[in-house]
Coordinates of C-alpha atoms in Angstrom, one line a residue:
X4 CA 6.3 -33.5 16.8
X5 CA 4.5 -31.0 14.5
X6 CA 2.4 -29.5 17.2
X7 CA 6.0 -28.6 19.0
X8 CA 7.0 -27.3 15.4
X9 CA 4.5 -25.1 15.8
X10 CA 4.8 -24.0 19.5
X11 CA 8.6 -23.2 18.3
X12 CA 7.8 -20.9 15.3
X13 CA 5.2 -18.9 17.6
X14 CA 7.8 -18.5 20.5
X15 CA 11.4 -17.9 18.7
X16 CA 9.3 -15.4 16.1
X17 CA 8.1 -13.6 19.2
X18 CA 11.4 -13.6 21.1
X19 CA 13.5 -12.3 17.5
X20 CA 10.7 -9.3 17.1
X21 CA 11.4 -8.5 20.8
X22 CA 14.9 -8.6 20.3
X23 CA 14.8 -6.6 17.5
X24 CA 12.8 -3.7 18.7
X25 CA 15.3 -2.4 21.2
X26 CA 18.1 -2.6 18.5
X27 CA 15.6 -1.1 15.8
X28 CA 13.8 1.7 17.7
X29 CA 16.9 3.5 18.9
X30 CA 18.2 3.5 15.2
X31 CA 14.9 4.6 13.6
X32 CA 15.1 7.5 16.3
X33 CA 18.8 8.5 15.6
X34 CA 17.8 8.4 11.7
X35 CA 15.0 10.6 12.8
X36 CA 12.6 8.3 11.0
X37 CA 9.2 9.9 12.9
X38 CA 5.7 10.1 12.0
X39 CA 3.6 12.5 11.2
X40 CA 0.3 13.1 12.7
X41 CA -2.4 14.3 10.8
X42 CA -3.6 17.7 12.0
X43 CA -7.7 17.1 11.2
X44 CA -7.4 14.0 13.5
X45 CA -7.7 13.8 16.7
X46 CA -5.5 16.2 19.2
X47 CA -4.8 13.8 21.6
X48 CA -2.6 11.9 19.0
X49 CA -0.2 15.2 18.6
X50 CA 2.1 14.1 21.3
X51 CA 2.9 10.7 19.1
X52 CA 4.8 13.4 16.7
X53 CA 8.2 12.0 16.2
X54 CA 7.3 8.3 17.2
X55 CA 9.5 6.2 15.2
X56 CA 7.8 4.5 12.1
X57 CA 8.8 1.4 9.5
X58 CA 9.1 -0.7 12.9
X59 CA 7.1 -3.2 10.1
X60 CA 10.9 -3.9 9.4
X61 CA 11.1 -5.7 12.8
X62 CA 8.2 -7.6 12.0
X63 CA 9.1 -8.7 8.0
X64 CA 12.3 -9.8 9.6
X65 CA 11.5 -12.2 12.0
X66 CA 8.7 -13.8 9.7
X67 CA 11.1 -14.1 7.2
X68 CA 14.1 -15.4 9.6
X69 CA 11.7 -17.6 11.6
X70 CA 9.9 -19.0 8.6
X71 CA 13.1 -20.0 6.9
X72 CA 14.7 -21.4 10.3
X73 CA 12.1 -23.6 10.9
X74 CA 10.9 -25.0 7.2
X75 CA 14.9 -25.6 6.3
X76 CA 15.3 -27.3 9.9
X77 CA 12.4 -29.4 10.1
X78 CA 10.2 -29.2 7.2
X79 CA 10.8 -28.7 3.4
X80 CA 11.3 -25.2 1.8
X81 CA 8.2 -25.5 -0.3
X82 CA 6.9 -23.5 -3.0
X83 CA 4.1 -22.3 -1.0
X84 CA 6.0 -21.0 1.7
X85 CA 8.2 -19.3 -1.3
X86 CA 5.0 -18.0 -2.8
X87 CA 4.0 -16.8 0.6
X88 CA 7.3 -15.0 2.0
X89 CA 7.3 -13.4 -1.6
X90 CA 4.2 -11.8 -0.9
X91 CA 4.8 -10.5 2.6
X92 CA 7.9 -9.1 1.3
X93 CA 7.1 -7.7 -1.4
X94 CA 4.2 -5.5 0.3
X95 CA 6.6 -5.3 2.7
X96 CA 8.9 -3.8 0.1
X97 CA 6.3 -1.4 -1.2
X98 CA 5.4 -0.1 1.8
X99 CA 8.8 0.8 3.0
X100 CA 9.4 3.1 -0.2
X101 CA 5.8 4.4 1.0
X102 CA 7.5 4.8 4.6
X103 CA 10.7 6.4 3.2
X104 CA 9.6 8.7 1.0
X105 CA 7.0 10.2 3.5
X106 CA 9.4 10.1 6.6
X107 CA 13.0 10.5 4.7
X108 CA 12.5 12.3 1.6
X109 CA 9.3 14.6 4.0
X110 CA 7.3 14.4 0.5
X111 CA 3.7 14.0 2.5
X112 CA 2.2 11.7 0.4
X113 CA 5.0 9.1 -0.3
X114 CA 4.5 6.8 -3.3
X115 CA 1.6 7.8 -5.5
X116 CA -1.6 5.9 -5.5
X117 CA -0.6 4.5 -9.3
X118 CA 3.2 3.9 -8.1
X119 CA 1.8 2.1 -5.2
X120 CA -0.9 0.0 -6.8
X121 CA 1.6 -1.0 -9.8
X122 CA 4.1 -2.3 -7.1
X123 CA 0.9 -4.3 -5.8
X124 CA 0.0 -5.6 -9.1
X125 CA 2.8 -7.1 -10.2
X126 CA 3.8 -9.0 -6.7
X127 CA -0.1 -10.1 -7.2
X128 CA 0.8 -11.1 -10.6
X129 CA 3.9 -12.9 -9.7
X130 CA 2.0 -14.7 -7.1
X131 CA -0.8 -16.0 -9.2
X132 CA 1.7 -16.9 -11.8
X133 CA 3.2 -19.2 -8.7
X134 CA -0.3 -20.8 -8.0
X135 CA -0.4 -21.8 -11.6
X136 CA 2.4 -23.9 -12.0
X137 CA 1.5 -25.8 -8.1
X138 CA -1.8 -26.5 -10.3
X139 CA -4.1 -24.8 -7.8
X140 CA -7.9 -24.8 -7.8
X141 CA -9.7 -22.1 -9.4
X142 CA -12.8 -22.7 -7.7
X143 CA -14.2 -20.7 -4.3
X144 CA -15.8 -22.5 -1.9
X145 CA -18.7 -21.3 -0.1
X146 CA -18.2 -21.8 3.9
X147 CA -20.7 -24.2 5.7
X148 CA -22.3 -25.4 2.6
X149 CA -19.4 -27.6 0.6
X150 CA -20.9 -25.3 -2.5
X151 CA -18.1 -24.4 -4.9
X152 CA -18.0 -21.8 -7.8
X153 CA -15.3 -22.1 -10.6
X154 CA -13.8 -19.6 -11.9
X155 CA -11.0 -20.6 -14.4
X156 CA -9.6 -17.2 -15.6
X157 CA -11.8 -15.0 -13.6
X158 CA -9.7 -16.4 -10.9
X159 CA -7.1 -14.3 -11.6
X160 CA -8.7 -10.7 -10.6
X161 CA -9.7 -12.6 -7.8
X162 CA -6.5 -13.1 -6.7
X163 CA -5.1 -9.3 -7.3
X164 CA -8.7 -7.6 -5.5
X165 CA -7.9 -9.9 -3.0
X166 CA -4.2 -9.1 -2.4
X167 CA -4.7 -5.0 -3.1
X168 CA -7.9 -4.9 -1.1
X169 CA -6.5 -7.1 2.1
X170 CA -3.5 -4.6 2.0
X171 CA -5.1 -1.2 1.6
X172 CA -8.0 -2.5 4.4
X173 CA -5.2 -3.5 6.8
X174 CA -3.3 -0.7 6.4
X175 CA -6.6 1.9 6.9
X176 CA -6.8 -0.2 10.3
X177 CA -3.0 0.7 11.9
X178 CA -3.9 3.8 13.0
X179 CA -4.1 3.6 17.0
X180 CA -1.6 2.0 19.6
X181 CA -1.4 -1.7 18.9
X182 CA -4.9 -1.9 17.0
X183 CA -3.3 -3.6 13.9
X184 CA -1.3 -5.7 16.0
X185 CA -3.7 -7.3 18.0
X186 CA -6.4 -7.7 15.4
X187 CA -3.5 -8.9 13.4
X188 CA -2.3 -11.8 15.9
X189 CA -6.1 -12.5 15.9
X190 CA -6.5 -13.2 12.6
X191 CA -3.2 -15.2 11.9
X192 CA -3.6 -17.2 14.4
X193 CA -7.5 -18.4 13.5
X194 CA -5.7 -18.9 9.7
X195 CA -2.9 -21.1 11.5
X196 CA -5.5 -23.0 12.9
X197 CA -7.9 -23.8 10.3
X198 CA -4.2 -23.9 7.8
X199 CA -3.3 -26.9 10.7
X200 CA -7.2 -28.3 10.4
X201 CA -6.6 -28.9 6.8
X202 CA -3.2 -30.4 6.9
X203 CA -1.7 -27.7 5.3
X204 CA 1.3 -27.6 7.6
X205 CA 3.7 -25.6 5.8
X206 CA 0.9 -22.6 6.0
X207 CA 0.3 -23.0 9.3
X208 CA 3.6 -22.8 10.2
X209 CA 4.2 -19.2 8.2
X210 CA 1.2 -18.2 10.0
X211 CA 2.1 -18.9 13.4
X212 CA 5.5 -17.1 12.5
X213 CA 3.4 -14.2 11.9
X214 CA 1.5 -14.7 15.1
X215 CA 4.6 -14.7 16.9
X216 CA 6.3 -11.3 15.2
X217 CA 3.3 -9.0 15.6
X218 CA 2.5 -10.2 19.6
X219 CA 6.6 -9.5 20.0
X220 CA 6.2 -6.2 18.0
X221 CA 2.8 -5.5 20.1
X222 CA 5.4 -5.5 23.3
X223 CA 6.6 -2.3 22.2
X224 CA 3.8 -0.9 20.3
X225 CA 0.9 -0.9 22.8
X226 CA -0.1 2.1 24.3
X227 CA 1.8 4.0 24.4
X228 CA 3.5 3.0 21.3
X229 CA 7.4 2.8 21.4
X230 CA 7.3 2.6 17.5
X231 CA 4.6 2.3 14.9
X232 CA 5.1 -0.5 11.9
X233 CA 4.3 2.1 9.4
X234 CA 3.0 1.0 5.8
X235 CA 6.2 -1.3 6.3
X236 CA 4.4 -3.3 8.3
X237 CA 1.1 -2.8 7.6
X238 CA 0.6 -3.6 3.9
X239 CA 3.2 -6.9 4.4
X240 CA 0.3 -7.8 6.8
X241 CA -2.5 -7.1 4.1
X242 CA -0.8 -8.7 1.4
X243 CA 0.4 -11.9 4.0
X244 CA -3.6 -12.8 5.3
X245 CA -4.9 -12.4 1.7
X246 CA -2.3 -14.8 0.2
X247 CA -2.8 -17.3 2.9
X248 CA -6.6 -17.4 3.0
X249 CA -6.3 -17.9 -1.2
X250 CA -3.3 -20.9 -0.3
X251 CA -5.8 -22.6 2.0
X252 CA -8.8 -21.9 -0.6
X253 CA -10.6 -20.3 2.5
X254 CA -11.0 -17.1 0.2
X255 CA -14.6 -16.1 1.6
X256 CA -13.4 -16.4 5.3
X257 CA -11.2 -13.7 5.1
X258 CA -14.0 -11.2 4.6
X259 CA -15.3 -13.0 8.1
X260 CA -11.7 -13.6 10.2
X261 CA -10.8 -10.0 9.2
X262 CA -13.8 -8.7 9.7
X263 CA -12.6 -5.8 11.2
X264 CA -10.8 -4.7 8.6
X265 CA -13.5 -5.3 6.2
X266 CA -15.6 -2.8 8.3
X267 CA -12.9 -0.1 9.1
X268 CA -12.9 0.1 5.2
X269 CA -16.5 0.3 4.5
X270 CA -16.5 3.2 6.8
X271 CA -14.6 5.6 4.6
X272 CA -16.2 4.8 2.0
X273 CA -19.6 5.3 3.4
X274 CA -17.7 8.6 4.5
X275 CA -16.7 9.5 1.3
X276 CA -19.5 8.7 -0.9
X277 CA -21.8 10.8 1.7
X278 CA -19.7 13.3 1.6
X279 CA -19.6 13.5 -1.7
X280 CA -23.4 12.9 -2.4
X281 CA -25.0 14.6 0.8
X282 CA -22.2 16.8 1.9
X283 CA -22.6 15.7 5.3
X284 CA -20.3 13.4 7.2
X285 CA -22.1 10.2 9.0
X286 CA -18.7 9.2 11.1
X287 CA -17.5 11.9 13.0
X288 CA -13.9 10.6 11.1
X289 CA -12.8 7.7 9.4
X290 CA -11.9 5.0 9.4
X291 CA -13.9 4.0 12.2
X292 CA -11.9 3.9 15.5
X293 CA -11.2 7.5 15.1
X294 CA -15.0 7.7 15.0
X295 CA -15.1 6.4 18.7
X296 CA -11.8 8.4 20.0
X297 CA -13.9 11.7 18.8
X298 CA -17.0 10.4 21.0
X299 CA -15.2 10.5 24.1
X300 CA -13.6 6.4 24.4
X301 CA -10.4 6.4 25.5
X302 CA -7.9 5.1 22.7
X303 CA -7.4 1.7 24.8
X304 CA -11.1 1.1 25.2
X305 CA -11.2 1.3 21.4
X306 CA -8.7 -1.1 20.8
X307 CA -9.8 -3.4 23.3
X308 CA -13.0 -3.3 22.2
X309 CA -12.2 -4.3 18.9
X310 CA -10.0 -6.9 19.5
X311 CA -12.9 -8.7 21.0
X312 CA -14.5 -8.0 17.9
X313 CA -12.0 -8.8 15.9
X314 CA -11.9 -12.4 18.6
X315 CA -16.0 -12.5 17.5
X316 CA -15.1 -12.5 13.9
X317 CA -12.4 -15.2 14.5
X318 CA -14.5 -17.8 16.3
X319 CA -17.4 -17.3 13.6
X320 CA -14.7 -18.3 10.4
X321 CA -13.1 -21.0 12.7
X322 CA -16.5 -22.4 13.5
X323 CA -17.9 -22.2 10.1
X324 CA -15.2 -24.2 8.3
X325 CA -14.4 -26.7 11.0
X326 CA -17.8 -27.6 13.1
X327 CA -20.0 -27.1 10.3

């Protein structure tokens, strides 16, 4: 019964995104909601000038319509799936006034880096506040060894570098045709399955909706992209993967399942500090798939490529907590 639970919430979330995007897309357009492309980056991506953005609206939407469908229909609405949907919505929230004023308001650098990281804080806040009163562990686990750390208070700026970090590293990784979504889907789905491993149902179940919304957004946003998800999307993503790996107490594996964020992050800022220190550049840009576009791979061999690595980094955390 569960398993077709969850076979449910990864097909109607997938059939609501692509329904969505054919509604959404035209609107966005008419509103004349397009991005911008950088000018330093690469020329090739001059032609997506105009593309509409905040398509993470379609994706917010269906994880938020699918995961209440489904846990008022046949589950319980839990506090964790609360705790959970307030997250994703919240970034969600944050990165649509980042969207908006950018793309509506044509003030470049939309929120400012404060206004955008106090928005984070308090949804972070808000969240750990929720964890509290379901009496969660404060303790990390080390993967493969059954090691645990406790951390008692210290848990608490755990939980925000988590949160900010996952959302800022997700959002530095949306920057080709259907790169965030893929490595997106990737990641969910090795969280719904390690959430399902450990009983945690109600997790596994938001997850998969997730899974579902980003493969139907992915319809439209593969090369060449229809619509991009914007910070909309991008940071609701960030904020939804940190959230669930601390819910599942599977903290440390999100450095491993989202590996590829991880990395597309330490790339500019290896950039920056060599800039800064050397004055010489060691990517050719940053983050790191631009690196490959300006060395001659075509922008689908760079995401293809790293979806498989982003599939390497998937099997390792899977393997790690369940086989060993």
């Amino acid at each position: 019964m569960l398993e077709r639970v969850l076979l449910l919430t990864l097909l109607l979330s997938f059939l609501i995104a692509v329904l969505l995007s054919p509604i959404f897309i035209p609107f966005l357009r008419r509103l004349k909601f397009g991005q911008s492309i950088r000018e330093e980056g690469p020329k090739s991506h001059q032609k997506k000038t105009g593309t509409p953005t905040m398509g993470g609206i379609i994706i917010v939407l269906s994880i938020l319509v699918t995961t209440v469908f489904i846990s008022t229909r046949f589950l319980s609405f839990s506090q964790e799936i609360l705790l959970l949907l307030l997250v994703t919505v919240g970034f969600g929230l944050v990165g649509f006034l980042d969207d908006f004023i950018k793309v509506v308001l044509k003030r470049n650098l939309g929120l400012t880096s404060k206004q955008k990281l106090a928005g984070q804080l308090l949804i972070s806040i808000l969240f750990y506040i929720g964890l509290i009163q379901m009496d969660i562990s404060t303790a990390i686990t080390i993967p493969a060894t059954g090691f645990s750390i406790e951390l008692g208070w210290l848990y608490l700026p755990l939980v925000i570098i988590m949160l900010v970090g996952a959302s800022n590293a997700v959002n530095l990784t949306d920057g080709l045709d259907g790169l965030l979504a893929g490595t997106g889907a990737i990641a969910f789905g090795a969280f719904a399955i390690l959430a399902w491993h450990a009983d945690l149902i109600d997790v596994s179940i938001f997850s998969a909706a997730i899974v579902g919304s980003v493969l139907g957004f992915l319809v439209f946003n593969a090369h060449p992209a229809k619509v991009f998800m914007g910070d909309t999307g991008s940071l609701a993503l960030g904020g939804a993967i940190a959230a669930i790996a601390i819910m599942t107490k599977m903290e440390i594996l999100l450095v491993i399942i989202g590996g590829v964020f991880v990395i597309e992050t330490l790339s500019v800022i290896i950039q920056v500090i060599s800039f800064k220190t050397r004055g010489k550049r060691i990517f050719k840009m940053s983050p790191l798939h631009h690196h490959y576009e300006l060395s001659g791979w075509s922008e689908w061999r760079v995401v293809v490529t790293f979806w498989f690595v982003g599939m390497i980094f998937a099997v390792i955390g899977i393997y790690l907590e369940v086989w060993l």
